[in-house]
Tab-separated table of C-alpha atoms in Angstrom:
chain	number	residue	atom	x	y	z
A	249	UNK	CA	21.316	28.478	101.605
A	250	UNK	CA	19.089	28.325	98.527
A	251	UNK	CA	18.656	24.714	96.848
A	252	UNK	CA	21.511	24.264	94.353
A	253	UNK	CA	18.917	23.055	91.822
A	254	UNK	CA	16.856	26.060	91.570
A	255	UNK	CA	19.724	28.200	92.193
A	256	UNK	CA	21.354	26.485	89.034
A	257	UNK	CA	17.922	26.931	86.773
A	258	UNK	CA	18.350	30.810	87.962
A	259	UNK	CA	21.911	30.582	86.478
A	260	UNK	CA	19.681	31.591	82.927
A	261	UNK	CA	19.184	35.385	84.431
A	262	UNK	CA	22.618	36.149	85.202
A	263	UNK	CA	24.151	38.278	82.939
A	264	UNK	CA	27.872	37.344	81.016
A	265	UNK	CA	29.645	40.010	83.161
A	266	UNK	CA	28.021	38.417	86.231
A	267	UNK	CA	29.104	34.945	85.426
A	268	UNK	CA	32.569	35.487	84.618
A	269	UNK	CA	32.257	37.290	88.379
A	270	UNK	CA	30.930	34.032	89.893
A	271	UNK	CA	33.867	32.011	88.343
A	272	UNK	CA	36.039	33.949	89.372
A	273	UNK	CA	34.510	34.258	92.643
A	274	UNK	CA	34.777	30.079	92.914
A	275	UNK	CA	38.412	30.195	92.240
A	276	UNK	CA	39.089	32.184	95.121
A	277	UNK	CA	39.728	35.498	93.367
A	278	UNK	CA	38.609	38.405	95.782
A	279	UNK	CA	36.830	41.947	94.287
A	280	UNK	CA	39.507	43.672	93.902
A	281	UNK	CA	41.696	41.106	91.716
A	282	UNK	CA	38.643	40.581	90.045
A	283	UNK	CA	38.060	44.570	89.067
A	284	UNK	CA	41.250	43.991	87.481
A	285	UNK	CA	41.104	40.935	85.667
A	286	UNK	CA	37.686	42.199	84.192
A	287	UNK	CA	38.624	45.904	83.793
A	288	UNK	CA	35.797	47.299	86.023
A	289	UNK	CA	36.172	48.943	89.589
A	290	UNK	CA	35.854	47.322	92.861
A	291	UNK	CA	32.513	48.767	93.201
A	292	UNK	CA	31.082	47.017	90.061
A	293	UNK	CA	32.365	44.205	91.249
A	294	UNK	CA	30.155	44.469	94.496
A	295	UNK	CA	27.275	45.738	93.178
A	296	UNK	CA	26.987	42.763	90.508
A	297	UNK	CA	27.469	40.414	93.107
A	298	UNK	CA	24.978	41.736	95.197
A	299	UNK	CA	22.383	41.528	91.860
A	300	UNK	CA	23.914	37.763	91.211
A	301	UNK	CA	23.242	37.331	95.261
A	302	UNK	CA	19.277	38.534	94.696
A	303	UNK	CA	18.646	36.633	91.948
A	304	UNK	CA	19.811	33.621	93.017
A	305	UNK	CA	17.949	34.180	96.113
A	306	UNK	CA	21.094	34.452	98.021
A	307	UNK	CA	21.592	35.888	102.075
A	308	UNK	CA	25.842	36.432	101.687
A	309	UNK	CA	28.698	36.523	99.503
A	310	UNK	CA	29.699	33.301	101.550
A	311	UNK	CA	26.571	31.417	99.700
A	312	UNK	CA	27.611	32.698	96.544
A	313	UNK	CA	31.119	32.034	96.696
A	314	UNK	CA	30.211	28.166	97.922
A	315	UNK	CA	27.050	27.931	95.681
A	316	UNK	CA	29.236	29.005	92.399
A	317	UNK	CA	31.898	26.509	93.557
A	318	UNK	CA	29.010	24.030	93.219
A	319	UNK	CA	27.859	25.142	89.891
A	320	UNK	CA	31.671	26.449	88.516
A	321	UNK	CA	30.910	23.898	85.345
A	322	UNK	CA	27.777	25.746	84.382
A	323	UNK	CA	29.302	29.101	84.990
A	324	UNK	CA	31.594	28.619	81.615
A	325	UNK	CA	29.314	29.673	79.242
């Protein structure tokens, strides 16, 4: 997994959209409750995670999901 610390100064790129996905992602929402909550479709949902996964230098939703646990207090912006 990528270093937490870099991975949290690459928190800047992420879009608004993208962090309310990782938040939501940390508290253990899956894509399809999250299409909901945020009014988009389940393939938004995927796509902007696999953007939030490249940015962040990221291998698997699995990283993500345990990296923006990690980070969950930065991701409330």
């Amino acid at each position: 997994m990528a270093d937490p610390a870099i991975a949290a100064n690459r928190l800047a790129q992420v879009s608004p959209r993208e962090s309310k996905i990782l938040h939501l992602l940390a508290s253990g929402r899956g894509f399809s409750e999250i299409a909901k909550l945020i009014s988009v479709s389940y393939g938004t949902v995927a796509n902007d995670t696999a953007v939030v996964r490249h940015k962040l230098g990221l291998r698997s939703t699995n990283e993500l999901v345990r990296l923006a646990t990690e980070l969950s207090a930065e991701l409330h912006r």
